[in-house]
Coordinates of C-alpha atoms and ligand atoms in Angstrom, one line a residue:
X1 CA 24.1 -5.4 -12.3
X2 CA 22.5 -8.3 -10.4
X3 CA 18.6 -7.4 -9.1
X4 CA 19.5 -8.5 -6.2
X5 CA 22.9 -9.7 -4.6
X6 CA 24.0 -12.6 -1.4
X7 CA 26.5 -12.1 0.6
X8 CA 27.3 -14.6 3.4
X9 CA 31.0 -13.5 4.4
X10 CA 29.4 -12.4 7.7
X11 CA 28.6 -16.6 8.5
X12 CA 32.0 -17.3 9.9
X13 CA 31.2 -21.1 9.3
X14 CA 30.0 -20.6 5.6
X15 CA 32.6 -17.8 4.4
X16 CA 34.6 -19.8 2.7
X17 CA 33.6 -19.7 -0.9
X18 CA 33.3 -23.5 -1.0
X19 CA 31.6 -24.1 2.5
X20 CA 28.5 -24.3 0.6
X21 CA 29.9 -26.3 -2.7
X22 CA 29.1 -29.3 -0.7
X23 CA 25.3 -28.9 -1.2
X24 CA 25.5 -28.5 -5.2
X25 CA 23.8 -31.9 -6.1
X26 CA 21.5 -31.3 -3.4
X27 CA 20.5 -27.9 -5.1
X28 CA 21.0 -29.5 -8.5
X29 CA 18.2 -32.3 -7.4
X30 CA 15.8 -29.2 -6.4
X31 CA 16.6 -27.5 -9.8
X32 CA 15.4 -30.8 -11.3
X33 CA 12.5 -31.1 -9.3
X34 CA 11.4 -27.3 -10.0
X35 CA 12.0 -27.0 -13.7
X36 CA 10.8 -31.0 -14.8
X37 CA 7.9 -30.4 -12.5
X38 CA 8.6 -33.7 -10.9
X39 CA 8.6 -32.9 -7.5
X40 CA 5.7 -32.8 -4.5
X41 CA 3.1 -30.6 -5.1
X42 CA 4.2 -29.8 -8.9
X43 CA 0.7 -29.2 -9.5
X44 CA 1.4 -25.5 -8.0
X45 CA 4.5 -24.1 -9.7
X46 CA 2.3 -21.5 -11.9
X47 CA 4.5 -19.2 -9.7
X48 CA 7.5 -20.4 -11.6
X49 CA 7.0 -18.8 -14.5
X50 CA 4.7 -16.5 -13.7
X51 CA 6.4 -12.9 -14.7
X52 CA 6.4 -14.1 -18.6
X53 CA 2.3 -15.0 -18.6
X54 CA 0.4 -12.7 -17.8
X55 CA -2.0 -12.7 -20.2
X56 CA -5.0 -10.3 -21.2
X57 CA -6.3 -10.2 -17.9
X58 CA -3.4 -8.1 -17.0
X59 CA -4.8 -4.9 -19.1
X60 CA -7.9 -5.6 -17.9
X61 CA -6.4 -5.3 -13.9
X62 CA -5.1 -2.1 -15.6
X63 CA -7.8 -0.5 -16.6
X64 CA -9.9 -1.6 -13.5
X65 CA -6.9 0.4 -11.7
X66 CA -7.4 3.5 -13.5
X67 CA -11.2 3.6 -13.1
X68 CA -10.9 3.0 -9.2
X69 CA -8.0 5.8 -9.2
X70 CA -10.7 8.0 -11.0
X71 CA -14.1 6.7 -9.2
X72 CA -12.5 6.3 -5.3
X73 CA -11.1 8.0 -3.1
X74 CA -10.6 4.5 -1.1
X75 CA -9.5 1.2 -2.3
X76 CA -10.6 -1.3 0.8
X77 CA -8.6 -4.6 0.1
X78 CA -10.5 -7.6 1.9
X79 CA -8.2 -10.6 2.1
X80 CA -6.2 -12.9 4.4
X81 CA -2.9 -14.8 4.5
X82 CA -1.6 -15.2 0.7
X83 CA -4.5 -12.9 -0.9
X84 CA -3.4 -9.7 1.4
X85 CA 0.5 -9.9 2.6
X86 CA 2.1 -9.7 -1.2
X87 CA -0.2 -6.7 -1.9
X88 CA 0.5 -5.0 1.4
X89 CA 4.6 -5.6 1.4
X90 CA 4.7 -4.2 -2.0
X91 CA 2.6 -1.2 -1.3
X92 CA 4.3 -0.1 2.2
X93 CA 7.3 -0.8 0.7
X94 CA 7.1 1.4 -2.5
X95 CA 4.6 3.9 -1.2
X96 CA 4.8 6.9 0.8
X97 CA 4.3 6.2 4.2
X98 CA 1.7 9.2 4.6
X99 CA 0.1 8.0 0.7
X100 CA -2.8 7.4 2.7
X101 CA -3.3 9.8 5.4
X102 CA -2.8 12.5 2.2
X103 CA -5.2 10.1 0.0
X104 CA -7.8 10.8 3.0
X105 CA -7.0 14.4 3.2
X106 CA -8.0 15.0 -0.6
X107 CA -4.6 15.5 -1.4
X108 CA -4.6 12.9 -4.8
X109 CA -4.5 9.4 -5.0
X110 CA -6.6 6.9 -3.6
X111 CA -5.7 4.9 -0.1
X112 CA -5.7 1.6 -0.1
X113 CA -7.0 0.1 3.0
X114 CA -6.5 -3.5 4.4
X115 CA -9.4 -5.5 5.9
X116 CA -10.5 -8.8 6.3
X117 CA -7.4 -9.8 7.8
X118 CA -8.6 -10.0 11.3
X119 CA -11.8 -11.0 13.2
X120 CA -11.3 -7.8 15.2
X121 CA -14.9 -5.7 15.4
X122 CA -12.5 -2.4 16.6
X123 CA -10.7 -2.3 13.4
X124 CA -13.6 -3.2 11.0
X125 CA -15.4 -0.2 12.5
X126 CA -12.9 2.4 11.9
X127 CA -12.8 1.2 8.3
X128 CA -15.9 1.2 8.2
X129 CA -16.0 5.1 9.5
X130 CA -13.0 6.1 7.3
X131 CA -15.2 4.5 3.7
X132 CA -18.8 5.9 5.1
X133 CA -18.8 9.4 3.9
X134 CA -15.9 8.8 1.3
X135 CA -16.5 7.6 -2.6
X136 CA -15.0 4.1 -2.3
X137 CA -14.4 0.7 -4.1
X138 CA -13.9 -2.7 -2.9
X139 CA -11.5 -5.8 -4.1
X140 CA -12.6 -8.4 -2.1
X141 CA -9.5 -11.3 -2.5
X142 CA -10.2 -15.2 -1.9
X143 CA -8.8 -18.1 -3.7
X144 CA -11.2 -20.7 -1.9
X145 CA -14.2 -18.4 -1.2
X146 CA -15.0 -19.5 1.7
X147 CA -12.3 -18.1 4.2
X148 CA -14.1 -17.0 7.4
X149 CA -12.1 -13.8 8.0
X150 CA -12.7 -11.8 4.6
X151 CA -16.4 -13.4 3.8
X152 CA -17.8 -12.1 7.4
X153 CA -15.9 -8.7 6.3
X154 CA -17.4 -8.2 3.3
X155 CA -20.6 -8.6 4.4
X156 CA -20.2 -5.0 6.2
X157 CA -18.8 -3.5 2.7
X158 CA -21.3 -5.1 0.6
X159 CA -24.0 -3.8 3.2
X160 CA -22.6 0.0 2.6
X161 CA -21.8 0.1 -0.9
X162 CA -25.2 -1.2 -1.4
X163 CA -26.6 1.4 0.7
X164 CA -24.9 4.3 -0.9
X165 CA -25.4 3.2 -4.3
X166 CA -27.7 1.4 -4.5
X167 CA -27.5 -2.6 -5.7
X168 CA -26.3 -2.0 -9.5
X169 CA -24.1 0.7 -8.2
X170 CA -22.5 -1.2 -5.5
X171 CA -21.7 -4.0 -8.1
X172 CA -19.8 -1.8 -10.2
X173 CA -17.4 -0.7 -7.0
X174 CA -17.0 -4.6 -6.3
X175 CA -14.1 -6.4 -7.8
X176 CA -13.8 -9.5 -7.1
X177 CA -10.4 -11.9 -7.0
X178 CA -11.2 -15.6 -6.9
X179 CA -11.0 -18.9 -8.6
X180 CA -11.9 -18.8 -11.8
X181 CA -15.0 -21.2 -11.5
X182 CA -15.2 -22.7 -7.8
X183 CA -16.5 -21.0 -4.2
X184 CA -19.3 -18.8 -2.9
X185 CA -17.2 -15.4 -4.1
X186 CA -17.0 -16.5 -7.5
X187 CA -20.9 -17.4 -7.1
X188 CA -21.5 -14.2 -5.6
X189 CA -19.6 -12.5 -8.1
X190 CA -21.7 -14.1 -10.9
X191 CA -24.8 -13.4 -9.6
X192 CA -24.3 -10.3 -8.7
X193 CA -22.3 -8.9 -12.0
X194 CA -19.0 -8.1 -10.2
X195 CA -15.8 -7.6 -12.3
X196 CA -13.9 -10.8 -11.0
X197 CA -10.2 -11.7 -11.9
X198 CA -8.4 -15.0 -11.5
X199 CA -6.1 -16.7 -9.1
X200 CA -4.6 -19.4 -11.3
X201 CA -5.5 -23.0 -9.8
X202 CA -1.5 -23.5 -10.1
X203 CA -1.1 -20.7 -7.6
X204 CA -0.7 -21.0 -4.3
X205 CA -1.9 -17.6 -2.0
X206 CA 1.4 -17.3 -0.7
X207 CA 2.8 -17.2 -4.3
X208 CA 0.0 -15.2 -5.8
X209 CA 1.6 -11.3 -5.6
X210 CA 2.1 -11.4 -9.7
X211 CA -1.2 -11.9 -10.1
X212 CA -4.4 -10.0 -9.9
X213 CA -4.3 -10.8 -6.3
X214 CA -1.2 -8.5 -6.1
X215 CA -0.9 -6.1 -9.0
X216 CA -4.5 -4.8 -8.6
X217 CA -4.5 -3.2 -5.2
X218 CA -0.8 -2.4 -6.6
X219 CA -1.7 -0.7 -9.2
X220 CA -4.3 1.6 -7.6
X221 CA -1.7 2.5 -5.3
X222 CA 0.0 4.0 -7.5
X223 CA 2.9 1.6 -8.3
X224 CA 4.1 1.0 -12.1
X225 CA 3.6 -2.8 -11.7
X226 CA 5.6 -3.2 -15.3
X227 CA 8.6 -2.3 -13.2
X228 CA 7.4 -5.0 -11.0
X229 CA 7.3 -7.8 -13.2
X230 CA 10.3 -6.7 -15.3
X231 CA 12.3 -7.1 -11.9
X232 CA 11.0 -10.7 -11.8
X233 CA 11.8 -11.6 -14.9
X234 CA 15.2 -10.1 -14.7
X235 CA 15.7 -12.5 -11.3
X236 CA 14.1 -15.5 -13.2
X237 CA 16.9 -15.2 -16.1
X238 CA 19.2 -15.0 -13.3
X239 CA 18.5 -18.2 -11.6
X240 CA 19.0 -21.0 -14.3
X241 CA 22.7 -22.0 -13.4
X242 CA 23.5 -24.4 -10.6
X243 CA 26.4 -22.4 -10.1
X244 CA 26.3 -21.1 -6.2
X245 CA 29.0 -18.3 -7.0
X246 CA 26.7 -17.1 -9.6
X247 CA 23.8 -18.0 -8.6
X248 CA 22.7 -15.7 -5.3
X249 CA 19.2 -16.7 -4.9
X250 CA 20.7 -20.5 -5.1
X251 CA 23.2 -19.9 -2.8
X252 CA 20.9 -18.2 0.0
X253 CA 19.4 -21.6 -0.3
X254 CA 22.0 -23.2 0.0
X255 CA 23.6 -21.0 3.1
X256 CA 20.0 -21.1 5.2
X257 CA 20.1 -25.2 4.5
X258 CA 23.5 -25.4 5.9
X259 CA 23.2 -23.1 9.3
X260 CA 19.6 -25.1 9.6
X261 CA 21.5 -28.2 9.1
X262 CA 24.1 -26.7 11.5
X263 CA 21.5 -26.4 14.2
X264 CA 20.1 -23.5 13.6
X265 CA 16.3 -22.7 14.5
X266 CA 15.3 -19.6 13.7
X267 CA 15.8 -17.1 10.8
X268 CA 15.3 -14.1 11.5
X269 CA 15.1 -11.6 8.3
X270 CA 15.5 -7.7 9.5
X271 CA 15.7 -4.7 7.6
X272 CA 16.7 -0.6 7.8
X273 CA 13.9 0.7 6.3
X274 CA 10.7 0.9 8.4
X275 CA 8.8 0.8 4.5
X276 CA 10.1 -3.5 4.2
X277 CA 7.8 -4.1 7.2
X278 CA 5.4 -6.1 5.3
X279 CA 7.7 -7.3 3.1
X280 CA 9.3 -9.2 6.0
X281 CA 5.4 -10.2 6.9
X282 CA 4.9 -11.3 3.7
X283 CA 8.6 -13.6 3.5
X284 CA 7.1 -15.1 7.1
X285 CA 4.2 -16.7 5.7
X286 CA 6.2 -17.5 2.4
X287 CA 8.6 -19.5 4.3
X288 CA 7.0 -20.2 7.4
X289 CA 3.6 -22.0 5.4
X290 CA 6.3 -23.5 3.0
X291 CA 8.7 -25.5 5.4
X292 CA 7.2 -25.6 8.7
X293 CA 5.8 -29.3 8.4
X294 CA 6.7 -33.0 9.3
X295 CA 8.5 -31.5 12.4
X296 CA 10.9 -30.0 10.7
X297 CA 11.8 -26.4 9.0
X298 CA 13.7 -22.9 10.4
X299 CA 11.0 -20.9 11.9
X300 CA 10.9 -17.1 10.3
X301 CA 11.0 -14.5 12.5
X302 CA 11.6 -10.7 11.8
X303 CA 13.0 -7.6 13.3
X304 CA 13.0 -4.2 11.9
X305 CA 15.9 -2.3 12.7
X306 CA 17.1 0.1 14.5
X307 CA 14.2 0.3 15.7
X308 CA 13.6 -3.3 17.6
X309 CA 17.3 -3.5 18.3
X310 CA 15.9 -1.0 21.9
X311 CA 13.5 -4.0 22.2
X312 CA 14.9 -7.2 20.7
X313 CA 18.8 -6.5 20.4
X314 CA 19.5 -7.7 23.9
X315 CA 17.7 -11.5 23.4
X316 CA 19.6 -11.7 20.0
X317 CA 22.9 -10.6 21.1
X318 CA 22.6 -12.7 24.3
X319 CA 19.6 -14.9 24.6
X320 CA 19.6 -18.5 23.9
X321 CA 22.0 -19.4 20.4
X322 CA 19.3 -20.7 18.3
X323 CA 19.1 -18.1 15.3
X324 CA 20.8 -17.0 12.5
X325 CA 20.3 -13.6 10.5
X326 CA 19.4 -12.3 6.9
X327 CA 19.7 -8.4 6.4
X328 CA 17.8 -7.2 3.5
X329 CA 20.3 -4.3 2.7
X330 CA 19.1 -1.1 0.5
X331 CA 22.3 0.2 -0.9
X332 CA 21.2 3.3 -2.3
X333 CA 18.3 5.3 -0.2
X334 CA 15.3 7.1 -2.2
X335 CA 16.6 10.0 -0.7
X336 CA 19.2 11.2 2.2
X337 CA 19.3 14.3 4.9
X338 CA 22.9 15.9 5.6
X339 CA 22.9 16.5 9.2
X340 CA 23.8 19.8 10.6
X341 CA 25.9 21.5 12.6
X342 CA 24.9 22.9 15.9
X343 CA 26.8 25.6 17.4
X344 CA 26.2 24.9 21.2
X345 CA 26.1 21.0 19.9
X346 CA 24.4 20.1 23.8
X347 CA 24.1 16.6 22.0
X348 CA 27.6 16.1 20.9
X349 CA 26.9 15.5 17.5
X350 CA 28.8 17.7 15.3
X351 CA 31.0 14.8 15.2
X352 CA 28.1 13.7 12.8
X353 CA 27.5 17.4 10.6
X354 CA 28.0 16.6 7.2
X355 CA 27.3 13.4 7.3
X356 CA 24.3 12.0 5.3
X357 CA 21.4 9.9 7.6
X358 CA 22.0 7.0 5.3
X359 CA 25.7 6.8 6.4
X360 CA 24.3 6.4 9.9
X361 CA 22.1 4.1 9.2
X362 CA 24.8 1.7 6.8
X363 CA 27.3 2.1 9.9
X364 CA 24.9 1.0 12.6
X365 CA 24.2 -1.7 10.0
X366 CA 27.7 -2.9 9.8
X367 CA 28.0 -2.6 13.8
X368 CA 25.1 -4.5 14.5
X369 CA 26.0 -7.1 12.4
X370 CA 29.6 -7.7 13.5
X371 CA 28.0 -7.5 17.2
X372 CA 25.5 -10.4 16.4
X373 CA 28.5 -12.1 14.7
X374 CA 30.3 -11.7 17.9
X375 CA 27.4 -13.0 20.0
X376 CA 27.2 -15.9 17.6
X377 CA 24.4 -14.9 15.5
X378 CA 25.6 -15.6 11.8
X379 CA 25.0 -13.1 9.4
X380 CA 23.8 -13.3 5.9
X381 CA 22.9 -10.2 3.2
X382 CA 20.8 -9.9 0.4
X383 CA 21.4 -6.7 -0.9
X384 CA 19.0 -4.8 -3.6
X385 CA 19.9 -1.2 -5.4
X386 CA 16.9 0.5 -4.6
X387 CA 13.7 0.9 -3.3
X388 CA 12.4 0.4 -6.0
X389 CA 9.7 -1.8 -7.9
X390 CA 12.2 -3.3 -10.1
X391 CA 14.5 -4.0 -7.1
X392 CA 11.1 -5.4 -4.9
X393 CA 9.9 -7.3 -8.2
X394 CA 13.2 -9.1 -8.2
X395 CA 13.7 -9.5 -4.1
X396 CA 9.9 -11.3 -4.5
X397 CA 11.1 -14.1 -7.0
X398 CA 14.3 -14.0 -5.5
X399 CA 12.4 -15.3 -2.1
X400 CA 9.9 -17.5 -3.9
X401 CA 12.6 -19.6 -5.8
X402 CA 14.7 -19.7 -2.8
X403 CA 11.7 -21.1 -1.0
X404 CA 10.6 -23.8 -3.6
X405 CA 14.3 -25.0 -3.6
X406 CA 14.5 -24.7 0.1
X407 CA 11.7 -26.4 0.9
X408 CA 12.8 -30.1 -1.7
X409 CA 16.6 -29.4 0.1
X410 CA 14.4 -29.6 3.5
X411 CA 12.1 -32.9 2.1
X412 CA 8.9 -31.2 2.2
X413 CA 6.6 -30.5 -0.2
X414 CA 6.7 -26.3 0.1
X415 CA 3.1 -26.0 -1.5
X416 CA 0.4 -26.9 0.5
X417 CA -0.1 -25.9 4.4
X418 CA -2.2 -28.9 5.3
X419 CA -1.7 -27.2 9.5
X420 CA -3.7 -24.3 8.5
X421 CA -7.4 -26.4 9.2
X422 CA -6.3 -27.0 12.5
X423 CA -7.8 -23.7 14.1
X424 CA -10.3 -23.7 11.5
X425 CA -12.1 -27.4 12.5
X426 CA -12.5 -26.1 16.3
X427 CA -13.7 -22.5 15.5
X428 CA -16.6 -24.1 13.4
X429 CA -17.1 -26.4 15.6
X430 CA -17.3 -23.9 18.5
X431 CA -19.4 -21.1 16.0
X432 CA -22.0 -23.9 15.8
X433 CA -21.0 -24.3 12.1
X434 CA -23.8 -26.6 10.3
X435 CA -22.1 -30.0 9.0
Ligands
LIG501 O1 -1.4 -19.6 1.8 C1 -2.5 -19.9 2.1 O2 -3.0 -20.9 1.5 C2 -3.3 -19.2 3.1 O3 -2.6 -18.2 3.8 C3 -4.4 -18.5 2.3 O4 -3.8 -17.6 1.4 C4 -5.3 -17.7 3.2 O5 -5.9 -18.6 4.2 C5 -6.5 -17.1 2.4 O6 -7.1 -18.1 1.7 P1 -8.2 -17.7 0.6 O7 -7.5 -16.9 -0.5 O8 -8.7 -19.0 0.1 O9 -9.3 -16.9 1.3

């Protein structure tokens, strides 16, 4: 069975199983452009073929795992953008969602904790409250270095650990992910003796969740992060035809060029399980850093469902026609409740006793999306098995393939974000920032 599956029978304009066929040398060209390496910004495909070389620093992200497991009751995991989303989806997806309120509690396991991803002083301090009094490690995560957001962060945990532990204690708690010879956290990290793992130069941050940048805060969470990268690798092998009926991450391409094509703005990726959150945070910056350029590209917006459909069903059933939708479908649940009968049923739902949650939640799945259909909101599906890491390994390269071949379809180059300084020139500037 496919890792994961494309459906796009709910786009009325696209269901036709050749209303895409017409893009085939346009996804053929891509294909070229990815695998011959010929195309803009081929100097950062390391993501390609990432899954298959992983190298010895992959035991050693392993082993660093198991020692903070054994040494920490708290992972804190300082990064922004591309060195924090991959790591977060994959661990809220695949995690309990109490892991680290039991973590805290002494109940096994160590939590890992985001930080660094804001400039927020409110939310630093509570971290800072929940590590004080609690045996705890730190993976600070920066491909340049130099990123405002996680160096000012780290500062605080560097401060602590050092206080706790001392200086040559503190630098056996710090693990550092960086390049493998540039910026001041790789300096740091040198001078200071920290255990530092690479982000491969070829490696953009938003591509970065197979490497250390991902599997290590993975890892300590708990996750078997061979499953992960088998599920890639199982997705990679199924990508190599040109074939749209056979080739789903290809045709999701292909059906997100069209609708764009088609006048289409916005896609918006929603889910039915609270735990893909982050996954859909992560898929925002994936896409969002990757096409949004030279005027042009779909902007990615998310909904989680059932929930937001109380907040934003009304705007996408009837607000202006400018979106399209991709469920992320979870055919099988972890696990399911039969709902019972009540014998005064005040709530009229004995209609319901029997009936598993998870057939709930399919059917209001199917209703909202022939609804949205209805309110001419296309629908498209990308269905995985399970929960599971195989299932997310796959769903990642699934995404990141779709992306690269989106992105040439589009006539960008999907691997740099040259918009991203923007902000960054006038913070300095208004910091005081020596030149
Ligand atoms: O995709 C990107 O390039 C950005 O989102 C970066 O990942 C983010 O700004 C963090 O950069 P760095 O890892 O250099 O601290």
């Amino acid at each position: 069975m496919a890792v994961v599956d494309f459906d796009m029978s709910m786009a009325p304009d696209l269901a036709g199983s050749d209303a895409i066929e017409g893009l085939r040398p346009e996804i053929e060209n891509a294909h070229r452009l990815l695998t011959e390496k010929t195309g803009a910004g081929n100097d950062f495909l390391g993501w390609y073929d990432l899954p298959f070389k992983l190298g010895e620093e992959y035991g050693r992200v392993k082993a660093a795992a198991e020692r903070i497991r054994k040494d920490s009751q708290v992972l804190v995991v300082v990064g922004i953008g591309g060195s924090y989303l991959g790591a977060r989806a994959v661990i809220e997806t695949l995690t309990d969602p109490f892991a680290n309120a039991k973590a805290l509690a002494g109940e096994g396991g160590t939590a890992v904790i985001f930080a660094g991803n804001s400039i927020s002083p409110g939310y630093l301090s509570s971290v800072l409250d929940v590590v004080k009094d609690r045996d705890f490690s730190v993976n600070v995560i920066s491909k340049s270095g130099t990123t405002t957001e996680p160096a000012v962060t780290f500062r605080f945990f560097k401060e602590l650990l050092e206080k706790k532990y001392g200086r040559e204690g503190a630098a056996k708690r710090i693990y550092a992910t960086t390049d493998k010879a540039r910026g001041a956290c790789k300096k740091m990290a040198d001078a200071e003796g920290y255990e530092t793992f690479v982000i491969p130069d070829d490696v953009g941050g938003r591509f970065s969740v197979l490497t250390p940048v991902g599997l290590l805060p993975i890892a300590v969470a708990g996750i078997d992060t061979d499953a992960l990268v088998n599920g890639a690798k199982e997705a990679f092998n199924e990508y190599q035809s040109c074939d749209l009926k056979t080739n789903p991450c290809y045709a999701y391409a292909a059906a997100r060029t069209a609708l764009y094509r088609s006048g289409k703005a916005v896609e918006l990726l929603v889910n039915y399980e609270p735990g893909l959150h982050y996954l859909t945070e992560w898929w925002k910056q994936l896409y969002g850093e990757s096409e949004g350029k030279d005027g042009k590209g779909l902007f990615p917006a998310g909904c989680d469902f059932t929930t937001d459909l109380h907040s934003m069903g009304q705007y996408i059933q009837d607000g202006v026609r400018l979106m399209f939708e991709t469920a992320v479908e979870v055919r099988t649940p972890a696990t399911d409740l039969i709902i019972g009968s009540d014998a005064d049923d005040y709530d009229g739902l004995n209609y319901l006793s029997g009936r598993g949650m998870d057939f709930v939640n399919k059917q209001a799945a199917k209703g909202t999306a022939m609804a949205h259909v209805d309110g001419g909101v296309p629908n498209l599906k990308i269905s995985i098995e399970k929960l599971d890491a195989r299932g997310i390994g796959g769903l990642i390269y699934f995404f990141e393939r779709a992306c690269a071949v989106s992105g040439y379809m589009l006539g960008v180059n999907p691997f740099d974000q040259p918009g991203v300084e923007a902000y960054k020139k006038n913070m300095f500037r208004l910091l005081g920032k020596p030149v």
